[in-house]
Each structure stands twice: as structure tokens, then as C-alpha cells.
PDB file of C-alpha atoms in Angstrom:
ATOM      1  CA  UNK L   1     -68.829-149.172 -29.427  1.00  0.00           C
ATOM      2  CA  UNK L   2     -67.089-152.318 -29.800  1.00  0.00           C
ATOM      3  CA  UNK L   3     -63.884-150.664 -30.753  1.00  0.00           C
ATOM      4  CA  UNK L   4     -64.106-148.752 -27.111  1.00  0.00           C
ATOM      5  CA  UNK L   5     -64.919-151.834 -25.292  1.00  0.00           C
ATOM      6  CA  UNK L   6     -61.777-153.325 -26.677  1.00  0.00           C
ATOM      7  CA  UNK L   7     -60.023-150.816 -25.997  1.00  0.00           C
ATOM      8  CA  UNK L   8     -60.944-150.122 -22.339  1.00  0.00           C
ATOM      9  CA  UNK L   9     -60.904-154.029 -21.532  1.00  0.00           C
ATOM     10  CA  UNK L  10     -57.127-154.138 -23.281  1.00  0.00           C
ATOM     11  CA  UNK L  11     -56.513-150.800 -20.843  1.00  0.00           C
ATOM     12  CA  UNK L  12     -57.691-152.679 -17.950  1.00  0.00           C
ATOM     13  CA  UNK L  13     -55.888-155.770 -18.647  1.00  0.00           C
ATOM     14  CA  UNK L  14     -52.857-153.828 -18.719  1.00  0.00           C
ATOM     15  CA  UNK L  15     -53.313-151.656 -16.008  1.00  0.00           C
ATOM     16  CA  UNK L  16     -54.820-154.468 -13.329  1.00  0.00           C
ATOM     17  CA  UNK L  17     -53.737-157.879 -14.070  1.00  0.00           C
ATOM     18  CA  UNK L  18     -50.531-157.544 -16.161  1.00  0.00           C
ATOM     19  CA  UNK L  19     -49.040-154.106 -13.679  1.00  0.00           C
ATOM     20  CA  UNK L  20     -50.059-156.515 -10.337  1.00  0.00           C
ATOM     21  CA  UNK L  21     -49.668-160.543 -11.377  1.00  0.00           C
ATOM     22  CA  UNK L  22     -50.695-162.316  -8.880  1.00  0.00           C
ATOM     23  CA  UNK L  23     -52.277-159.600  -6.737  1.00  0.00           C
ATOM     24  CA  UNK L  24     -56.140-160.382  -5.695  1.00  0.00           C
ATOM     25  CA  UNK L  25     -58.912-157.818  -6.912  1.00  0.00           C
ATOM     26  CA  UNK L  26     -62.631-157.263  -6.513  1.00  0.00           C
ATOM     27  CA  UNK L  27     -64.184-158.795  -9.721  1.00  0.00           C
ATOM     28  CA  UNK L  28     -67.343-156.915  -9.199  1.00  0.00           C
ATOM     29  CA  UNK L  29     -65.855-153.426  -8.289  1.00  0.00           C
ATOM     30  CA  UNK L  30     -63.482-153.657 -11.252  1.00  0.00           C
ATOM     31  CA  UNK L  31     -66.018-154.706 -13.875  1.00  0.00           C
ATOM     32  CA  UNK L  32     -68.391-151.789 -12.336  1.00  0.00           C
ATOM     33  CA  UNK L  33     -65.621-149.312 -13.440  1.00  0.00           C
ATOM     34  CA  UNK L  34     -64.629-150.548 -16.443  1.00  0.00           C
ATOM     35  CA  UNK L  35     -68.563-150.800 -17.288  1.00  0.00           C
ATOM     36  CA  UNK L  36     -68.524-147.288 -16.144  1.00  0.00           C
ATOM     37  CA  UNK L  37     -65.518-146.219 -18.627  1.00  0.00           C
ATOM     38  CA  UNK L  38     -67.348-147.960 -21.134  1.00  0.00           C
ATOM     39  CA  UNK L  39     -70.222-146.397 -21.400  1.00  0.00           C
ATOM     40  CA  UNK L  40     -68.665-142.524 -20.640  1.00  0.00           C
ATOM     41  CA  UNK L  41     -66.255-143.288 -23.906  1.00  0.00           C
ATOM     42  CA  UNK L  42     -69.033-144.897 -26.138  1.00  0.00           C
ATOM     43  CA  UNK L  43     -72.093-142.861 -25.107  1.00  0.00           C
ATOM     44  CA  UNK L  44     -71.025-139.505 -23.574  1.00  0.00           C
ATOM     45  CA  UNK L  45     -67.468-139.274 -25.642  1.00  0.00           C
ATOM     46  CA  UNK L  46     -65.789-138.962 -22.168  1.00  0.00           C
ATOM     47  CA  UNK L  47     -63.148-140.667 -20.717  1.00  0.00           C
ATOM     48  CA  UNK L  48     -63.392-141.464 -17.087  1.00  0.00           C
ATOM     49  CA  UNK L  49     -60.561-141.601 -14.856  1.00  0.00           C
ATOM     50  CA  UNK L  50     -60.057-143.828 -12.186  1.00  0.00           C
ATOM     51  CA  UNK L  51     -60.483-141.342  -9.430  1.00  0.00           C
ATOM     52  CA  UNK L  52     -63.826-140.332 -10.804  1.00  0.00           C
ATOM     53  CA  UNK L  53     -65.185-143.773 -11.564  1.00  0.00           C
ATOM     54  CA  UNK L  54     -64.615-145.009  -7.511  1.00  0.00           C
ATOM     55  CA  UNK L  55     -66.256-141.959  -6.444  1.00  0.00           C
ATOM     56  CA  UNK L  56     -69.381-142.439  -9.273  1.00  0.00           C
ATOM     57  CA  UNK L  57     -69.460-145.644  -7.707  1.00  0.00           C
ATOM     58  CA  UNK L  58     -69.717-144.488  -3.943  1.00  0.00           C
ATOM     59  CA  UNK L  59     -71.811-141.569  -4.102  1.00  0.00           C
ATOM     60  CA  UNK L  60     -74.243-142.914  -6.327  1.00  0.00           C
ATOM     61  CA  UNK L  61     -74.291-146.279  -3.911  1.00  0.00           C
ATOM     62  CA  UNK L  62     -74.868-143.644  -1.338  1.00  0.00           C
ATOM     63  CA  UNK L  63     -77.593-141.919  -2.584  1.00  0.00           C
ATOM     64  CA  UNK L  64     -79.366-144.664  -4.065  1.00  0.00           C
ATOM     65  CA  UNK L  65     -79.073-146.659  -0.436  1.00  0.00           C
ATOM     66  CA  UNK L  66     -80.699-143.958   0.872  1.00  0.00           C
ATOM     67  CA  UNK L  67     -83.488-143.110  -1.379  1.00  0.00           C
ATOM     68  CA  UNK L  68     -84.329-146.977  -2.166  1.00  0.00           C
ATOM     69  CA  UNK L  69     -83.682-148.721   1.162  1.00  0.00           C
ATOM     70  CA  UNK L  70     -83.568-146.092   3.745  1.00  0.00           C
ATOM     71  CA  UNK L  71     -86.781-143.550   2.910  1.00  0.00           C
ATOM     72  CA  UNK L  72     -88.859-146.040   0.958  1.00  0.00           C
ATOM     73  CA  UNK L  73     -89.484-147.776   4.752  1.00  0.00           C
ATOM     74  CA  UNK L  74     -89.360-144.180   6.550  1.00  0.00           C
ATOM     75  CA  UNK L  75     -90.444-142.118   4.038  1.00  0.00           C
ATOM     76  CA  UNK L  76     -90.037-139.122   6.424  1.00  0.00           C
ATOM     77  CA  UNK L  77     -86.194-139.497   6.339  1.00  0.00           C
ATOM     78  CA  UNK L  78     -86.914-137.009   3.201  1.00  0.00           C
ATOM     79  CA  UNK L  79     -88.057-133.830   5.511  1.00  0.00           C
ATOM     80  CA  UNK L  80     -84.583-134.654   7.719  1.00  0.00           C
ATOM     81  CA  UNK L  81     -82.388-133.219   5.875  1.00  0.00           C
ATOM     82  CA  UNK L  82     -81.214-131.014   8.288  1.00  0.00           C
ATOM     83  CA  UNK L  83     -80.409-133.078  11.251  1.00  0.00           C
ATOM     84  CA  UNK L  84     -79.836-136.865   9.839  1.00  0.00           C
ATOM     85  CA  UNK L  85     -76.459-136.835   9.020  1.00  0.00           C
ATOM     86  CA  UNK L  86     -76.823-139.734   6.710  1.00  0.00           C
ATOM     87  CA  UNK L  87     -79.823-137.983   4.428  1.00  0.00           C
ATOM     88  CA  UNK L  88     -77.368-134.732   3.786  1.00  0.00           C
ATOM     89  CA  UNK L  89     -74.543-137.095   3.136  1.00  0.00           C
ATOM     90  CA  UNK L  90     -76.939-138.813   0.515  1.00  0.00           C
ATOM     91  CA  UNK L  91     -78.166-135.783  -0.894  1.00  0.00           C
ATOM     92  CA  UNK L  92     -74.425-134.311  -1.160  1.00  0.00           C
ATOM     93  CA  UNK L  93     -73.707-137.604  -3.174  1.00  0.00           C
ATOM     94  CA  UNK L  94     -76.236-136.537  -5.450  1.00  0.00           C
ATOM     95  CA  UNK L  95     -75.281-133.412  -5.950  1.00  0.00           C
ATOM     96  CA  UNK L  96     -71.856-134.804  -6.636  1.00  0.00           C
ATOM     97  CA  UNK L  97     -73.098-137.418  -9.508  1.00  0.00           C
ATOM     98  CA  UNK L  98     -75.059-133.956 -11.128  1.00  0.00           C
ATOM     99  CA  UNK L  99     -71.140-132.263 -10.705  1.00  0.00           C
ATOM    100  CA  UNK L 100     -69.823-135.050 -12.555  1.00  0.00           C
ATOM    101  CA  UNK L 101     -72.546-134.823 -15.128  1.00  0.00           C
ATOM    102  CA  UNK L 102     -71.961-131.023 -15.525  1.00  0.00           C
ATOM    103  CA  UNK L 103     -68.160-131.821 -16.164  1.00  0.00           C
ATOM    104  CA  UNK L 104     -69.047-134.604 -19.056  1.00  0.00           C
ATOM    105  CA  UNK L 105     -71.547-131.963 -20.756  1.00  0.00           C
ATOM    106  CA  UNK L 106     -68.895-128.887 -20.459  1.00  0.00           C
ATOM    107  CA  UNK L 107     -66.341-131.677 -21.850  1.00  0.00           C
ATOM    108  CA  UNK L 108     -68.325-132.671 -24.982  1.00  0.00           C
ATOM    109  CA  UNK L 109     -69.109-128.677 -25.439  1.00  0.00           C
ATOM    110  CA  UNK L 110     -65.776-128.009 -25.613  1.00  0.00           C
ATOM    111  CA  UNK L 111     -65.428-130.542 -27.933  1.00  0.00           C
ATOM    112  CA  UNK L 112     -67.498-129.252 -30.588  1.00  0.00           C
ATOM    113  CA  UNK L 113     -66.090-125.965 -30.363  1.00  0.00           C
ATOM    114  CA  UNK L 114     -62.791-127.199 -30.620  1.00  0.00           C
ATOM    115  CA  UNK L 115     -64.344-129.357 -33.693  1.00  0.00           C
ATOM    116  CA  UNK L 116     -63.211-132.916 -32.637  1.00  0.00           C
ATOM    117  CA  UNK L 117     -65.927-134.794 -31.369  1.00  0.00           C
ATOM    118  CA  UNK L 118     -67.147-137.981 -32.652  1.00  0.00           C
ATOM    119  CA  UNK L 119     -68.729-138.294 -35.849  1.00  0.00           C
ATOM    120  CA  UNK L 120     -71.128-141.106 -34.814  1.00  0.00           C
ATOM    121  CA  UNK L 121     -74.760-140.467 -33.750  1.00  0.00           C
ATOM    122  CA  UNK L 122     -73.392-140.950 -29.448  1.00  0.00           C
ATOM    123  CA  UNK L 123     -75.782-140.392 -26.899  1.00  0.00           C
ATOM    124  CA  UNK L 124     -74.415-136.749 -25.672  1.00  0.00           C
ATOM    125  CA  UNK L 125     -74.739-135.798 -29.385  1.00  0.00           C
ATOM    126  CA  UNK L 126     -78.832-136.600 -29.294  1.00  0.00           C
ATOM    127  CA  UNK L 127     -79.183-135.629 -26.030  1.00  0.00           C
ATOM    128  CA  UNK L 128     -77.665-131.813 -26.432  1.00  0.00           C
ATOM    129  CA  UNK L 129     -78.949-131.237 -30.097  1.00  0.00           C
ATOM    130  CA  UNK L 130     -82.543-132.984 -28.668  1.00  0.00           C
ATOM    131  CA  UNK L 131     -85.246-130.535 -28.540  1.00  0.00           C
ATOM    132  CA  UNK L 132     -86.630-132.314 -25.962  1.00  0.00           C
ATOM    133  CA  UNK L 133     -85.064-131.156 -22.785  1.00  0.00           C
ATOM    134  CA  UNK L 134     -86.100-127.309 -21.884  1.00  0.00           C
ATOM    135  CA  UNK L 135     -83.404-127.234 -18.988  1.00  0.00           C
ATOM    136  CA  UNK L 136     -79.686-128.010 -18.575  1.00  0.00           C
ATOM    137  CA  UNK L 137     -80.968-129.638 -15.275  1.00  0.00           C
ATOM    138  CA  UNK L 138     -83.565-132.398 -17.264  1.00  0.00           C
ATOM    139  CA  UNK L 139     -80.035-132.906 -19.316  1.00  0.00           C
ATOM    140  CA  UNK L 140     -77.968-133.463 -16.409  1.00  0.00           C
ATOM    141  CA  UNK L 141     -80.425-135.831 -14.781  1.00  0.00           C
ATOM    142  CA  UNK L 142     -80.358-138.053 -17.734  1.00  0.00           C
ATOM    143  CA  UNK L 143     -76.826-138.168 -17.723  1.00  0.00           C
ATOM    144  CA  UNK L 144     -76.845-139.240 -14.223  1.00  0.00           C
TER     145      UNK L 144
END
């Protein structure tokens, strides 16, 4: 994992501070993403492109806004799906996290056919050769 980090911190370097000196940047949204890259390389053997890691960002901000903020003081917001605007939005941005998820699992499968995925223990290797999980939807949720 270290090897990743360095590598995706090196990446960023070069792609955000040395591409754009002197340019301002939002230290938390960047370090989100590349903490988001991170963890798809070292865990799920995926790498994460920019365009995916804003909208992981937003649509799981979305849905979580909802479901922690918004319904846990109205908890009927979750029976409104149908005329809140804002409760389908979240729920779209959940099903858009489990498309992402989806993508990472199909990635990592074709990997292994193809015979060139990672030879260390990673987390998408326990988690699809795991007896545990009777569903492809318990696996997707836990890579959400």
C-alpha cells in the first residue's frame, strides 16, 4: 500500500501543484480524492479517474445528507420518494455509488480472467473469493 500512496501523492503533485503553480485549490476536496484513489488502487485494484472520484464524492455527500441529516429528523422523508424531489435525487445518488461499485467488481473480474491482478491478499480479492456474501448485492454494498 505504501508503494500506491506514493505513487498517487507523486501523481497528484504532478498533476495539481506542479501543472497549475500558483493556482489556489480546495485542500479538503483534493485530499478526499486522492484518499479516494488511494484506497480504489490499494484495496479494490482499481484506478479511479478524476471524473469518477468528484462524482463518488457528490453523490455519496448527497445521499448520505439525506439519510443522516434530512430523514433522521423527518423520518417520513423515506415513504416520499415519489414526490420530494430531493429524496429521489438522494436515492439516484445511491444507486449511482452501487453503479460505480458494479464497475470496480466487473474490473477486478476481468482481471483475473485476463490473469493480471495483484498477487497480494487486497480487499476485492477476500471479498469475491469470501464465502461470506450469498449475493452480488451484500458485495456491492460493502464496496460502497
Amino acid at each position: 500500500m505504501k508503494e500506491v500512496c506514493y505513487e498517487k501523492l507523486e501523481e497528484w503533485i504532478r498533476n495539481t501543484i506542479d501543472s497549475k503553480p500558483g493556482k489556489s485549490f480546495d485542500v479538503f476536496q483534493e485530499m478526499q480524492q486522492l484518499s479516494l484513489r488511494i484506497i480504489c488502487k490499494a484495496a479494490f485494484e482499481y484506478d479511479m479517474s478524476d471524473e469518477e472520484a468528484t462524482a463518488y464524492v457528490i453523490e455519496n455527500d448527497t445521499y448520505l445528507y439525506e439519510v443522516a441529516c434530512k430523514q433522521r429528523m423527518h423520518v417520513w422523508r423515506k415513504w416520499c420518494k415519489s414526490i420530494l424531489p430531493s429524496v429521489r435525487r438522494a436515492y439516484q445518488a445511491s444507486e449511482n455509488t452501487a453503479s460505480f461499485a458494479r464497475r470496480v467488481l466487473a474490473s477486478y473480474r476481468e482481471k483475473v480472467k485476463s490473469g493480471v491482478e495483484s498477487s497480494e491478499d487486497t480487499l476485492i480479492k477476500l471479498l469475491e473469493n469470501s464465502g461470506a456474501f450469498e449475493t452480488e448485492a451484500e458485495k456491492i454494498a460493502e464496496i460502497t
